[in-house]
Structure formats: C-alpha cells, structure tokens
Amino acid sequence: CKLVLTTDVNSDTILKIDFEFQDKETSKKITIPFYDFDDDRIKQISAYQDHMFAKKWLKIIQDSI
C-alpha cells in the first residue's frame, strides 16, 4: 500500500489523497481515492480548512500503516 498525494502546483496544499495498491499476480496498480478536495459538494469548507483536514487524515493514515 502506498499513499499518493496530489498537491496544488503553487503551494503545498493537499488536494487529493489516494491509496495505491499493486496486484501480486498482474502487477497492475489499483488506485482507490480516499480524499478529494473537489468532492466538497456543498462548498462549505474553505481551502485552508480543507487542507488542514487533509493533513490530519494524512497523519492518521501514516501512523496506521
């Protein structure tokens, strides 16, 4: 399992967190989205709050792996 971060080009703002797995038999990479800034459908979270939320989840995931 590997964490793949997508960040904003002009800053270190985390826009997306994906889990990446590799199938043992086929070596095919399987990507499972975990967090996506664009998924804020109700648009109630500011960009800064969203970035802080992503950093919190990133730490939780890294501490668990």
Short mmCIF file of C-alpha atoms in Angstrom, two decimals:
data_model
loop_
_atom_site.label_atom_id
_atom_site.label_comp_id
_atom_site.label_asym_id
_atom_site.label_seq_id
_atom_site.Cartn_x
_atom_site.Cartn_y
_atom_site.Cartn_z
CA CYS A 1 0.00 0.00 0.00
CA LYS A 2 1.31 3.42 -0.94
CA LEU A 3 -0.13 6.87 -0.27
CA VAL A 4 -0.24 9.13 -3.29
CA LEU A 5 -0.68 12.84 -2.64
CA THR A 6 -1.78 15.39 -5.19
CA THR A 7 -0.84 18.94 -4.22
CA ASP A 8 -1.50 22.36 -5.69
CA VAL A 9 1.21 23.43 -8.14
CA ASN A 10 1.72 26.82 -6.47
CA SER A 11 1.62 25.66 -2.85
CA ASP A 12 1.85 22.60 -0.65
CA THR A 13 -1.93 22.44 -0.30
CA ILE A 14 -3.13 18.84 -0.39
CA LEU A 15 -5.88 18.44 -2.96
CA LYS A 16 -6.21 14.67 -3.05
CA ILE A 17 -5.09 11.53 -1.19
CA ASP A 18 -5.22 8.13 -2.89
CA PHE A 19 -4.28 4.64 -1.78
CA GLU A 20 -2.24 2.79 -4.39
CA PHE A 21 -2.03 -0.99 -4.35
CA GLN A 22 -0.23 -3.36 -6.69
CA ASP A 23 -1.87 -6.64 -7.65
CA LYS A 24 0.51 -9.51 -6.82
CA GLU A 25 -0.46 -11.59 -9.84
CA THR A 26 -0.68 -8.98 -12.59
CA SER A 27 1.47 -6.15 -11.15
CA LYS A 28 -1.37 -3.84 -12.13
CA LYS A 29 -1.68 -0.72 -9.97
CA ILE A 30 -5.03 -0.20 -8.31
CA THR A 31 -5.83 3.31 -7.10
CA ILE A 32 -8.53 3.92 -4.53
CA PRO A 33 -9.48 7.54 -3.86
CA PHE A 34 -9.63 8.39 -0.17
CA TYR A 35 -9.87 12.16 -0.03
CA ASP A 36 -10.60 14.71 -2.74
CA PHE A 37 -10.92 18.48 -2.27
CA ASP A 38 -13.22 18.68 -5.31
CA ASP A 39 -15.59 16.30 -3.53
CA ASP A 40 -16.79 19.10 -1.25
CA ARG A 41 -20.15 19.21 -2.99
CA ILE A 42 -21.76 21.67 -0.62
CA LYS A 43 -18.73 24.02 -0.82
CA GLN A 44 -18.91 24.90 2.88
CA ILE A 45 -15.26 24.21 3.65
CA SER A 46 -12.67 26.87 2.86
CA ALA A 47 -9.49 25.87 1.05
CA TYR A 48 -7.37 26.34 4.19
CA GLN A 49 -9.70 24.27 6.37
CA ASP A 50 -9.81 21.62 3.67
CA HIS A 51 -6.01 21.49 3.51
CA MET A 52 -5.78 21.15 7.31
CA PHE A 53 -8.36 18.35 7.21
CA ALA A 54 -6.31 16.55 4.54
CA LYS A 55 -3.12 16.91 6.62
CA LYS A 56 -4.95 15.45 9.63
CA TRP A 57 -6.09 12.42 7.61
CA LEU A 58 -2.63 12.01 6.12
CA LYS A 59 -1.08 11.82 9.60
CA ILE A 60 -3.72 9.33 10.81
CA ILE A 61 -3.10 7.11 7.77
CA GLN A 62 0.69 7.31 8.03
CA ASP A 63 0.57 6.48 11.75
CA SER A 64 -1.63 3.47 10.99
CA ILE A 65 0.41 1.95 8.17
#
